Tab-separated table of N, CA and C and ligand atoms in Angstrom:
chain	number	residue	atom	x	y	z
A	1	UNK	N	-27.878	5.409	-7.978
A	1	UNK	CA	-27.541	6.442	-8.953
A	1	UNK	C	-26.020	6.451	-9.197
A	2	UNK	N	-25.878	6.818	-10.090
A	2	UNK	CA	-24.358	6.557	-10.992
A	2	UNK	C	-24.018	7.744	-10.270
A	3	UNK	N	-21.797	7.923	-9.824
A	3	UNK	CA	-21.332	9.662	-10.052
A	3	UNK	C	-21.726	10.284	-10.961
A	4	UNK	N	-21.633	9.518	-11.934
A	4	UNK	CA	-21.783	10.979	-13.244
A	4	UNK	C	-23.002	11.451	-14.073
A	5	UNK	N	-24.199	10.715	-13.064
A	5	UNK	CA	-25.450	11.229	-13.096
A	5	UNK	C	-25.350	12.176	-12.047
A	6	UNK	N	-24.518	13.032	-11.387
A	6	UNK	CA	-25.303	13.806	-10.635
A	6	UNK	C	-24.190	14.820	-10.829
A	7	UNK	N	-24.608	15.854	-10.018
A	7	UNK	CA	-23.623	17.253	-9.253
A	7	UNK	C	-22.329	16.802	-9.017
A	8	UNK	N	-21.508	16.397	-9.771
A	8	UNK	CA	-19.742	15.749	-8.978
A	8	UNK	C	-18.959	16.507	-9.235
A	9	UNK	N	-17.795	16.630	-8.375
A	9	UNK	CA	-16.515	16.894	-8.276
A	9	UNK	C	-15.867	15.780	-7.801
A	10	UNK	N	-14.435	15.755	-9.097
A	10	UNK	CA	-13.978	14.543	-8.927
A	10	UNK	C	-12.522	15.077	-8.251
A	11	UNK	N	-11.966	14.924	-6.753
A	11	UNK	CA	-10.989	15.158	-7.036
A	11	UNK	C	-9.376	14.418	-7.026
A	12	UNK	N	-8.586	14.355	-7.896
A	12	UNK	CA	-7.959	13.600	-8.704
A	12	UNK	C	-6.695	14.037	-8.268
A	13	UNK	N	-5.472	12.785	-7.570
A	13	UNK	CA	-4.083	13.134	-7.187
A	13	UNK	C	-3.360	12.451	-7.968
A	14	UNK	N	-2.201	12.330	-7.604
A	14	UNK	CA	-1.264	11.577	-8.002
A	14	UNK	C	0.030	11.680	-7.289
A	15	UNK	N	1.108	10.707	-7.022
A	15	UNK	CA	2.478	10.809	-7.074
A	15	UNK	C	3.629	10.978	-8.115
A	16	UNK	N	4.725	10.685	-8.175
A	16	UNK	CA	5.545	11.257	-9.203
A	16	UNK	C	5.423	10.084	-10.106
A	17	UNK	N	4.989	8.899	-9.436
A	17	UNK	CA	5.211	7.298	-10.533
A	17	UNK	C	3.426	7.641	-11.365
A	18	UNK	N	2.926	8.342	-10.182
A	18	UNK	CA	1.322	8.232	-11.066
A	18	UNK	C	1.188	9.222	-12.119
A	19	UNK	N	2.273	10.457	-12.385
A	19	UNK	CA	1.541	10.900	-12.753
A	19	UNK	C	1.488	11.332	-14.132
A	20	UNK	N	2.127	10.692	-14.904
A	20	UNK	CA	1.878	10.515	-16.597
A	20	UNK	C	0.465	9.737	-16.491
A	21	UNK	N	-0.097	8.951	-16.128
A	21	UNK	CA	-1.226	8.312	-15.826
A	21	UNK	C	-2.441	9.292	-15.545
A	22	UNK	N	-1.976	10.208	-14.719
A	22	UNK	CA	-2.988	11.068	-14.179
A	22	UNK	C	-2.869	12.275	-15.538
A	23	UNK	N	-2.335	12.481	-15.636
A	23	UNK	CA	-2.129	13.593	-16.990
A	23	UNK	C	-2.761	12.782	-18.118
A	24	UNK	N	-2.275	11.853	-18.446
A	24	UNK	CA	-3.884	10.959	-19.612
A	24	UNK	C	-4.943	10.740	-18.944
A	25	UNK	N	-5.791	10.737	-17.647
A	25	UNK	CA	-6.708	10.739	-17.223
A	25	UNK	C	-7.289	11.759	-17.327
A	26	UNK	N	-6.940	12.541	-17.090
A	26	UNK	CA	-7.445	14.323	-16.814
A	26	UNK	C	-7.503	15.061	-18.116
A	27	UNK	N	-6.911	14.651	-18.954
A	27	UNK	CA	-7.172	15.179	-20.302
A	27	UNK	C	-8.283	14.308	-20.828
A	28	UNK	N	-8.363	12.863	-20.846
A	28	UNK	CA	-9.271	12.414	-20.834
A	28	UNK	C	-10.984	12.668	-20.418
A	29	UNK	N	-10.316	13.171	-18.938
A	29	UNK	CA	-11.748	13.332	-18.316
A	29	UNK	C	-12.610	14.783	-19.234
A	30	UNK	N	-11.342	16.009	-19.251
A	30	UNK	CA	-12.059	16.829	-19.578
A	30	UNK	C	-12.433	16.780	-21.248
A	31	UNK	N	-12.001	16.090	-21.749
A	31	UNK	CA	-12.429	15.825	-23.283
A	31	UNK	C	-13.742	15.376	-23.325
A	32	UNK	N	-13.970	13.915	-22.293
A	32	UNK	CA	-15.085	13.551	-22.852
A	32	UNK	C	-16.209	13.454	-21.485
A	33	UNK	N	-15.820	14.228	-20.381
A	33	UNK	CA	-16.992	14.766	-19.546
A	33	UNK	C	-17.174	16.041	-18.850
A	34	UNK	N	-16.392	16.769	-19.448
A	34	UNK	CA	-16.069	18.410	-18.685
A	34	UNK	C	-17.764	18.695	-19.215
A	35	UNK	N	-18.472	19.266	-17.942
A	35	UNK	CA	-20.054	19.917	-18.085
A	35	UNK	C	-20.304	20.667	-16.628
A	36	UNK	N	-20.816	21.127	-16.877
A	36	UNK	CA	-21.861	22.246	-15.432
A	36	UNK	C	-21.726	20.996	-14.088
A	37	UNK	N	-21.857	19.878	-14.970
A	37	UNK	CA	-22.279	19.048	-13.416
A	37	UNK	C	-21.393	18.178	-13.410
A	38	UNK	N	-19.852	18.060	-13.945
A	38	UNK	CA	-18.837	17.102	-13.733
A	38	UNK	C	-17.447	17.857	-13.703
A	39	UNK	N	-17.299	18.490	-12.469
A	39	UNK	CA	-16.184	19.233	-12.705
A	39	UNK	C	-14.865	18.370	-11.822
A	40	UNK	N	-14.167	18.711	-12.498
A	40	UNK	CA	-12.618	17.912	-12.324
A	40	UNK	C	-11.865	18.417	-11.393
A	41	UNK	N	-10.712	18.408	-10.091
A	41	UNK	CA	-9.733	19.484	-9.783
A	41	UNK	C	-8.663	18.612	-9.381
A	42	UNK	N	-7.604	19.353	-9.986
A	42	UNK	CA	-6.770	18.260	-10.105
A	42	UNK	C	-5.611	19.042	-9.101
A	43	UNK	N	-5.289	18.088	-7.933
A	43	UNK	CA	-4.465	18.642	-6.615
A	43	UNK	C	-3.070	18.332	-6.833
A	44	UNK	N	-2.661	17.911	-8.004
A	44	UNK	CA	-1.603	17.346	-8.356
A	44	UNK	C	-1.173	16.143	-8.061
A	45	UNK	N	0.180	16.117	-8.346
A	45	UNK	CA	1.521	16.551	-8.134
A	45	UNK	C	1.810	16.966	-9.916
A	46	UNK	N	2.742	17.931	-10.007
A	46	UNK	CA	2.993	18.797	-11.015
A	46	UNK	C	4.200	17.797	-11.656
A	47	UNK	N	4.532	17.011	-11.410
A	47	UNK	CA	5.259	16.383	-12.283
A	47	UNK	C	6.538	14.898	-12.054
A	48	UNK	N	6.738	14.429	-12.692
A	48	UNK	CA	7.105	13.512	-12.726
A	48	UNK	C	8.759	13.147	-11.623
A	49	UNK	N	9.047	14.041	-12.077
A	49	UNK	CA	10.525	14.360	-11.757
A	49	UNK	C	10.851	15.042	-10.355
A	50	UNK	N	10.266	15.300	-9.387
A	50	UNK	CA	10.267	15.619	-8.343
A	50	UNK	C	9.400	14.693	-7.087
A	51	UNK	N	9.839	13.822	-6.704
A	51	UNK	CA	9.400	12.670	-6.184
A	51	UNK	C	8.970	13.300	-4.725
A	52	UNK	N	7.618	12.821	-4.609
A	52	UNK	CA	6.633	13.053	-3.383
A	52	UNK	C	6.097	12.266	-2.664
A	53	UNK	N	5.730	12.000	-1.619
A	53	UNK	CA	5.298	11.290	-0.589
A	53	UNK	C	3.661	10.647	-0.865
A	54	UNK	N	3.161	9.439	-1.622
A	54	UNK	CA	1.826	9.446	-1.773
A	54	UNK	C	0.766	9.812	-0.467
A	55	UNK	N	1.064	9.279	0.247
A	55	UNK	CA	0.312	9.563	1.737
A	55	UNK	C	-0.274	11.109	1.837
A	56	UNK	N	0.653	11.602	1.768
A	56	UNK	CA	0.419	13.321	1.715
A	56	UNK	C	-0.879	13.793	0.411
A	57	UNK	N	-0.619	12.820	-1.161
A	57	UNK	CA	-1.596	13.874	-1.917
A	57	UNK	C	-2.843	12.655	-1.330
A	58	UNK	N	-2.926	11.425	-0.912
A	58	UNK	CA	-3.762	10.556	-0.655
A	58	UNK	C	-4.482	11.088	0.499
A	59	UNK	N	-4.272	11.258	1.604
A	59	UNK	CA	-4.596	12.573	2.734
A	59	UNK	C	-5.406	13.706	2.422
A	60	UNK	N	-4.846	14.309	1.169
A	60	UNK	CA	-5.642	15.779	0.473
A	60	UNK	C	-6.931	15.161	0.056
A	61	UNK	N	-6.798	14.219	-1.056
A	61	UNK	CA	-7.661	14.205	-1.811
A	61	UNK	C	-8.832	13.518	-0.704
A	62	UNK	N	-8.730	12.002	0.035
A	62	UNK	CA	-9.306	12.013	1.371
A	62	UNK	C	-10.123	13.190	1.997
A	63	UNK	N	-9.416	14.158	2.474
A	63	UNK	CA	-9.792	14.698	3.426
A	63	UNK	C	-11.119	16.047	2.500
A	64	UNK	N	-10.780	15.924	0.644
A	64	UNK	CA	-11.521	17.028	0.283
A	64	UNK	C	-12.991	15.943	-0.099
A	65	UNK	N	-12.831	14.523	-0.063
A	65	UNK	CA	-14.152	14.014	-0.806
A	65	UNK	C	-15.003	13.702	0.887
A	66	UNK	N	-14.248	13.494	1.647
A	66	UNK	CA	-15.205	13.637	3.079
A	66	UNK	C	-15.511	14.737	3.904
A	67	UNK	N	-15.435	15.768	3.159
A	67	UNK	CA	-15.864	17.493	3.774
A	67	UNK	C	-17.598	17.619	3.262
A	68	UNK	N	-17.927	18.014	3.735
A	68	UNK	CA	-19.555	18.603	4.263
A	68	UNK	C	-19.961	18.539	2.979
A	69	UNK	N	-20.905	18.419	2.341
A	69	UNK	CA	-21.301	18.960	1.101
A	69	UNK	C	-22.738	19.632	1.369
A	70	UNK	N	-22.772	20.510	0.353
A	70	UNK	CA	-24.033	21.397	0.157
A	70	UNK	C	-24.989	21.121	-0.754
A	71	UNK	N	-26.167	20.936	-0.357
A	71	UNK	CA	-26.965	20.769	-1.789
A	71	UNK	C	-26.936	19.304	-2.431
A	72	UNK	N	-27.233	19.399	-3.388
A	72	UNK	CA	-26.603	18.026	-4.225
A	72	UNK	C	-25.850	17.613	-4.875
A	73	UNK	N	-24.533	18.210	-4.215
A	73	UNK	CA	-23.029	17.716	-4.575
A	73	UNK	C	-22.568	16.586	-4.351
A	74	UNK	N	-21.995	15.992	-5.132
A	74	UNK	CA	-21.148	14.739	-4.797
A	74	UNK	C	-19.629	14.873	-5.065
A	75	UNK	N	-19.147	14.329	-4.298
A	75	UNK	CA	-17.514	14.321	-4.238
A	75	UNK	C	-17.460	12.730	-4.252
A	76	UNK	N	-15.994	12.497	-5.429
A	76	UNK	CA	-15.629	11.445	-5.185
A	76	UNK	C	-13.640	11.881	-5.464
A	77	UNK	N	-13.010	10.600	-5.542
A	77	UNK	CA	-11.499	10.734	-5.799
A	77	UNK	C	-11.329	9.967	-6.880
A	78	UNK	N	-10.168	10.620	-7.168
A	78	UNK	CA	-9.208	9.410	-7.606
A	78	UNK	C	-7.690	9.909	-7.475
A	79	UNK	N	-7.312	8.288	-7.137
A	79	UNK	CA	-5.602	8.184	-7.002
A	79	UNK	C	-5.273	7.467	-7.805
A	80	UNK	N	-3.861	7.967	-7.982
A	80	UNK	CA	-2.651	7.298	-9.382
A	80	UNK	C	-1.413	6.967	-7.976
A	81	UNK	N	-0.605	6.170	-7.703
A	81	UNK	CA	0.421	5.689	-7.374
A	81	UNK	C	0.968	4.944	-8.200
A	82	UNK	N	2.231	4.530	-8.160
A	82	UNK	CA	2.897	3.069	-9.054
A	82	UNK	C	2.051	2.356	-9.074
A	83	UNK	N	1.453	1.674	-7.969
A	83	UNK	CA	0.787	0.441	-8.258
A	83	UNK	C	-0.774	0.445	-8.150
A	84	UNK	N	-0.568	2.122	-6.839
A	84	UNK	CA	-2.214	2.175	-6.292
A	84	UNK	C	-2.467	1.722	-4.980
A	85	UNK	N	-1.252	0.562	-4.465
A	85	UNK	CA	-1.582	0.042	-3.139
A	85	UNK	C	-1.235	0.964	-2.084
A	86	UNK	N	-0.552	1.656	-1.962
A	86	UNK	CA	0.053	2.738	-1.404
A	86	UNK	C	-0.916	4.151	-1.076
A	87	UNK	N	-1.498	4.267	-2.350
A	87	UNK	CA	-2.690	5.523	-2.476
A	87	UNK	C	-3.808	4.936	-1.303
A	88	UNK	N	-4.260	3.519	-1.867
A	88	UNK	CA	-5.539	2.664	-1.099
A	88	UNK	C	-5.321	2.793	0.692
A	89	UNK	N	-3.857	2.632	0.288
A	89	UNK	CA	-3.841	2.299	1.981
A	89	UNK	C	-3.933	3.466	2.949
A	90	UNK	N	-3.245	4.919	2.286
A	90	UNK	CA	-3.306	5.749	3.018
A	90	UNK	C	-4.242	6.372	3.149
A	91	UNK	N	-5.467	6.160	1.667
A	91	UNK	CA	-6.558	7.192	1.520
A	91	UNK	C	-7.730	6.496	2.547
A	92	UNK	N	-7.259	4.995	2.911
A	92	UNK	CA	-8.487	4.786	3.837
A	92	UNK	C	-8.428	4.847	5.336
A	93	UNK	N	-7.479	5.379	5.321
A	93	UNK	CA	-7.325	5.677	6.952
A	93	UNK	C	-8.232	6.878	7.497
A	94	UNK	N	-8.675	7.919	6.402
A	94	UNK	CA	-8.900	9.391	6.551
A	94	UNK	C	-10.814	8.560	6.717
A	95	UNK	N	-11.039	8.717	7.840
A	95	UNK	CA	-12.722	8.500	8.266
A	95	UNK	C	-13.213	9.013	7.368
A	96	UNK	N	-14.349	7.999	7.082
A	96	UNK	CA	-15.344	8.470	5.965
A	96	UNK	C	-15.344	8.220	4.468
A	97	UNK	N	-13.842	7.523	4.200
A	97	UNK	CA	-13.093	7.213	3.122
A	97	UNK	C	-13.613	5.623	2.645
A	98	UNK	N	-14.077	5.328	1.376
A	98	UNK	CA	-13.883	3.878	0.944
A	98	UNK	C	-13.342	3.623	-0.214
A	99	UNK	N	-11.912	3.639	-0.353
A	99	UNK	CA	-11.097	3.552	-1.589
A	99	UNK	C	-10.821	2.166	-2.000
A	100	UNK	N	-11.033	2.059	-3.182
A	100	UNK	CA	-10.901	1.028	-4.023
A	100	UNK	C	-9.886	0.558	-4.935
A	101	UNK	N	-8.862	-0.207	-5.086
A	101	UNK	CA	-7.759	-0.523	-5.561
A	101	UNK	C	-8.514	-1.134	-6.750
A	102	UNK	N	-8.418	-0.936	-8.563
A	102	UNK	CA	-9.062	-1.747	-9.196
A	102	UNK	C	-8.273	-1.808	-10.302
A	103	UNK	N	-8.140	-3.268	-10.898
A	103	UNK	CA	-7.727	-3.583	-12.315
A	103	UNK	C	-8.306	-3.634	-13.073
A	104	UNK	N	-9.193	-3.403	-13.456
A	104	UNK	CA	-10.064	-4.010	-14.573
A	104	UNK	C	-11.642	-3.921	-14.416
A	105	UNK	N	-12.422	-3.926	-15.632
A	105	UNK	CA	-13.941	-3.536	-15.363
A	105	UNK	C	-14.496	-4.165	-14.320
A	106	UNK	N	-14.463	-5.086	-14.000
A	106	UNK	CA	-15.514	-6.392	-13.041
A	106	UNK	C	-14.993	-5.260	-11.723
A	107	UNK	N	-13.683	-5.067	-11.179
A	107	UNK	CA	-13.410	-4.229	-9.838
A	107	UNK	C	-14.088	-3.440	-9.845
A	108	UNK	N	-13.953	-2.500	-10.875
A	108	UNK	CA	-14.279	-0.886	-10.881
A	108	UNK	C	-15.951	-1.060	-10.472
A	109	UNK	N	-16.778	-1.917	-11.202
A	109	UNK	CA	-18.235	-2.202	-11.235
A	109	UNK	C	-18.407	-2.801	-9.895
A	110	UNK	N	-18.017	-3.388	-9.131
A	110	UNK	CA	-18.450	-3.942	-8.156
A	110	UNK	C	-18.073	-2.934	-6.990
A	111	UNK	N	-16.551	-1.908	-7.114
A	111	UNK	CA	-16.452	-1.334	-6.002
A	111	UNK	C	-17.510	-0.259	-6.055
A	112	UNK	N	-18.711	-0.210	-7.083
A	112	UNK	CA	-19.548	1.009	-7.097
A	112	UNK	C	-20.650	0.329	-6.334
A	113	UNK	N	-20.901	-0.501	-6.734
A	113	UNK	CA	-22.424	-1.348	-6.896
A	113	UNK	C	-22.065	-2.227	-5.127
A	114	UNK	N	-21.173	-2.687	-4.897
A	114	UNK	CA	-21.332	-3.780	-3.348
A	114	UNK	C	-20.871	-2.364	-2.432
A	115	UNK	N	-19.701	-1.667	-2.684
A	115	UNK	CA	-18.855	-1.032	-1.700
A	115	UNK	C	-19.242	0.583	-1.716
A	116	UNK	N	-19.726	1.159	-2.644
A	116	UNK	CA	-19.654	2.668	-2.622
A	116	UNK	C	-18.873	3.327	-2.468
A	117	UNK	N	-17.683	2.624	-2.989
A	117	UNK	CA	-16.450	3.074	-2.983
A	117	UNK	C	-16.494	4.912	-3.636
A	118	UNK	N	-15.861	6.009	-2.247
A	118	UNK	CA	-16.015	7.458	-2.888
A	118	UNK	C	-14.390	7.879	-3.478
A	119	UNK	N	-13.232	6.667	-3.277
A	119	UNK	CA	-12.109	7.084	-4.017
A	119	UNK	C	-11.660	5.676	-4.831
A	120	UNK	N	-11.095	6.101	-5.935
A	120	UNK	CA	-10.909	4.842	-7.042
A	120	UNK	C	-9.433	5.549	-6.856
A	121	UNK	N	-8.817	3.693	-6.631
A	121	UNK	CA	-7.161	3.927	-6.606
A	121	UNK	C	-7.151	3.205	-7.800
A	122	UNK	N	-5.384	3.772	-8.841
A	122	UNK	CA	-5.089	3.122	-9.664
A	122	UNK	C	-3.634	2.990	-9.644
A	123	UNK	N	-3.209	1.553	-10.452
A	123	UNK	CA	-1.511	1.775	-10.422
A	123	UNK	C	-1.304	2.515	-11.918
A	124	UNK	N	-0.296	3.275	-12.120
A	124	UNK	CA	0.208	3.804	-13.222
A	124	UNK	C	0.954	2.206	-13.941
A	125	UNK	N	2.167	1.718	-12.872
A	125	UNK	CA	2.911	1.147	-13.164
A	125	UNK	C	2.425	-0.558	-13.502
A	126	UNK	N	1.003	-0.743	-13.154
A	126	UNK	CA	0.814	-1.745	-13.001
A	126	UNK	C	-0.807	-2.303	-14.791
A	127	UNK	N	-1.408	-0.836	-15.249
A	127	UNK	CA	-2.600	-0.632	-15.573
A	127	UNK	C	-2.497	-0.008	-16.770
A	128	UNK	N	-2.486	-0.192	-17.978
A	128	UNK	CA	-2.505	0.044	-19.102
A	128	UNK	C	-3.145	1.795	-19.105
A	129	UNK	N	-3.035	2.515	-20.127
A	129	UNK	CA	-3.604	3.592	-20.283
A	129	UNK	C	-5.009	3.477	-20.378
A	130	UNK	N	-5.231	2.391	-21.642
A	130	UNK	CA	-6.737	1.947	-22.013
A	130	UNK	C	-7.709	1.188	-20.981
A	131	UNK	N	-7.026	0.323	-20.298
A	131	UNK	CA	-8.130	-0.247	-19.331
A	131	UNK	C	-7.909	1.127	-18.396
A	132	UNK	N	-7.130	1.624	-17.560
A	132	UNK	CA	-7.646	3.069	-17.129
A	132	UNK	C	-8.407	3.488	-16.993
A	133	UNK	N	-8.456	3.855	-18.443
A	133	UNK	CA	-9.812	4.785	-18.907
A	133	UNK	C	-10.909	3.918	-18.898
A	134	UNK	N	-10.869	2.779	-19.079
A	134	UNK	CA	-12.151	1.647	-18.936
A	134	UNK	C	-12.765	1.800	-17.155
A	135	UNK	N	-11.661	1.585	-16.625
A	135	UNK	CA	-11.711	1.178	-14.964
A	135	UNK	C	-12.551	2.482	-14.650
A	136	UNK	N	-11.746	3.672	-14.983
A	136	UNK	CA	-12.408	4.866	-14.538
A	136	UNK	C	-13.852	4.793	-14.898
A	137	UNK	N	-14.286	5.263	-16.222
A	137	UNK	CA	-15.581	5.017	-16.827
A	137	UNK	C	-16.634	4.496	-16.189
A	138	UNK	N	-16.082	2.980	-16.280
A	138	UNK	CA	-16.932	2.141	-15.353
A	138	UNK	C	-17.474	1.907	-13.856
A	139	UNK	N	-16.135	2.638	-13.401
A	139	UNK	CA	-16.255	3.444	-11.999
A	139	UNK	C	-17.735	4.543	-12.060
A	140	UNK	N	-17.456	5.515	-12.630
A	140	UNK	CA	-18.448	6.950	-12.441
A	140	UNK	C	-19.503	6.539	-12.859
A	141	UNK	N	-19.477	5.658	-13.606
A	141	UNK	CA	-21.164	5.465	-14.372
A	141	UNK	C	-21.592	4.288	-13.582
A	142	UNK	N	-21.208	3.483	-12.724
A	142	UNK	CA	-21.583	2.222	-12.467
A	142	UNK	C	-22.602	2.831	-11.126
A	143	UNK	N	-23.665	2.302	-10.427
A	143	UNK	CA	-24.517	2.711	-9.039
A	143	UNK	C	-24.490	2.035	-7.749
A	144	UNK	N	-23.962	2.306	-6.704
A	144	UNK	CA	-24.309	1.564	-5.663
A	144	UNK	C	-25.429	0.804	-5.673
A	145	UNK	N	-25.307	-0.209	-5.179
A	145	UNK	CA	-26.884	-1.214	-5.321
A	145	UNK	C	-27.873	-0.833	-3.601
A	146	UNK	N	-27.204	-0.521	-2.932
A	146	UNK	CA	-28.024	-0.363	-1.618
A	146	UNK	C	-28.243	-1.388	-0.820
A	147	UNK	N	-29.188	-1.916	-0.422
A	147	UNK	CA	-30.252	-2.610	0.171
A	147	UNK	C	-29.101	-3.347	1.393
A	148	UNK	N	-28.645	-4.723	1.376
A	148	UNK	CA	-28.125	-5.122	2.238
A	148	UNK	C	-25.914	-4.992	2.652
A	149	UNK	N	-26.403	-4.384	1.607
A	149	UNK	CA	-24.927	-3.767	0.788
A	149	UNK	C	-24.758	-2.747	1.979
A	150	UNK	N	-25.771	-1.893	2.350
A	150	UNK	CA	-26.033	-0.444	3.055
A	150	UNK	C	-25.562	-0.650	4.185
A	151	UNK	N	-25.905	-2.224	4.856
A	151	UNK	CA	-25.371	-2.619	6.093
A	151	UNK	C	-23.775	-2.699	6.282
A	152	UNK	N	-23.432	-3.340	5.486
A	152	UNK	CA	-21.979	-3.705	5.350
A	152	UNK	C	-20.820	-2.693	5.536
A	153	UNK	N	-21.613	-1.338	4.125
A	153	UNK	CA	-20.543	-0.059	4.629
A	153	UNK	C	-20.899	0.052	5.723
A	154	UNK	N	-22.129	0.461	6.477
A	154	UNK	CA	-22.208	0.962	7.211
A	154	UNK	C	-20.948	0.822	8.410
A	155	UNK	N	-20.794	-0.945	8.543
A	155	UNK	CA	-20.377	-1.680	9.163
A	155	UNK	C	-18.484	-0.975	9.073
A	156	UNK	N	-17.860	-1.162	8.205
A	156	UNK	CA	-17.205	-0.693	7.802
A	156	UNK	C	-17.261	0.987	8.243
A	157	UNK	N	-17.449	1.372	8.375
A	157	UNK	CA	-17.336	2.578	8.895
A	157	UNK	C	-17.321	2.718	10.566
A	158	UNK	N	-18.267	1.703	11.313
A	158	UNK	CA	-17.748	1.554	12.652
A	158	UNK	C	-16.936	1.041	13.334
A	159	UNK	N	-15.553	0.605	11.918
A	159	UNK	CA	-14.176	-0.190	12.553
A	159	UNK	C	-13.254	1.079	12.531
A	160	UNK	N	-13.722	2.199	12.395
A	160	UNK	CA	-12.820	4.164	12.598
A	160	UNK	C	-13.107	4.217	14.012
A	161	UNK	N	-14.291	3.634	15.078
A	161	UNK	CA	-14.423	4.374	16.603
A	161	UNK	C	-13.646	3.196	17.611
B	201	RB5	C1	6.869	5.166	-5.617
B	201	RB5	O1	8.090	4.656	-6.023
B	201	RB5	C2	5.911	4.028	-5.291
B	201	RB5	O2	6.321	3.390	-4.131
B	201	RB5	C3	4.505	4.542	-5.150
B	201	RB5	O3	4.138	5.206	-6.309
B	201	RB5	C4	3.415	3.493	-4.935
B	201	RB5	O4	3.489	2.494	-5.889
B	201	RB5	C5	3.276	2.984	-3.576
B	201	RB5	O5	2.408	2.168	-3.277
């Protein structure tokens, strides 16, 4: 099943290089998927010009898509850094985390479908506005495939003990 077939909250950071990127994302998002069952929250950073530590909003957003869920909620992320490598690296330290660094449709589709990737990293500095919005897209709508795939995260998740 696709994110944006279900109950999601997406929640969405950025640093000071990400976040003209994240401000066309988020206007984006709520233009063409704000509904009952795709709600957005955006943890910041408030602006460009006051330079912040990615680790810190990469940590937040981490620590809010691997909290308990109720019902049939889904949580996923997304990060904006300069490049994104920075977001990737810190957001996968936080257990429970599988963030995805992606350029372009073929990434975004495969980190849904092989990896189940629950945070999509992006570079501002590195990623056009338009593929962006492609990468993203293709991200939320694309489905984990399961079956032997299931093993692998799994696997991946027992290199945290
Ligand atoms: C900030 O200058 C930059 O280092 C950061 O946004 C990111 O690209 C790190 O990976």
């Amino acid at each position: 099943m696709s994110l944006s077939s279900q109950n999601i909250t997406l929640y969405v950071a950025s640093d000071h290089a990400g976040f003209p990127l994240k401000k066309i994302l988020v206007e984006y998002l709520e233009k063409t998927r704000s509904s009952e069952t795709f709600k957005v929250e955006d943890l910041g950073t408030v602006s460009e010009d006051k330079k912040c530590d990615y680790p810190d909003n990469a940590a937040e957003v981490g620590q809010k898509v691997t909290e308990e869920t109720t019902g049939s909620e889904v949580k996923a992320g997304l990060l904006i850094c300069g490049t994104g490598i920075g977001m990737s690296i810190a957001a996968n330290k936080v257990a429970g985390v599988r963030c995805a660094l992606c350029h372009d449709h073929y990434t975004a589709e495969l980190s849904r479908q092989h990896n189940d990737a629950n945070i999509l990293a992006i570079g501002s500095r590195t990623t056009e506005p338009d593929v962006a919005k492609e990468i993203l897209d293709t991200y939320l709508d694309s489905s984990f495939l399961g079956e032997y795939h299931s093993i692998r995260v799994k696997k991946i998740h027992q290199l945290e003990h």
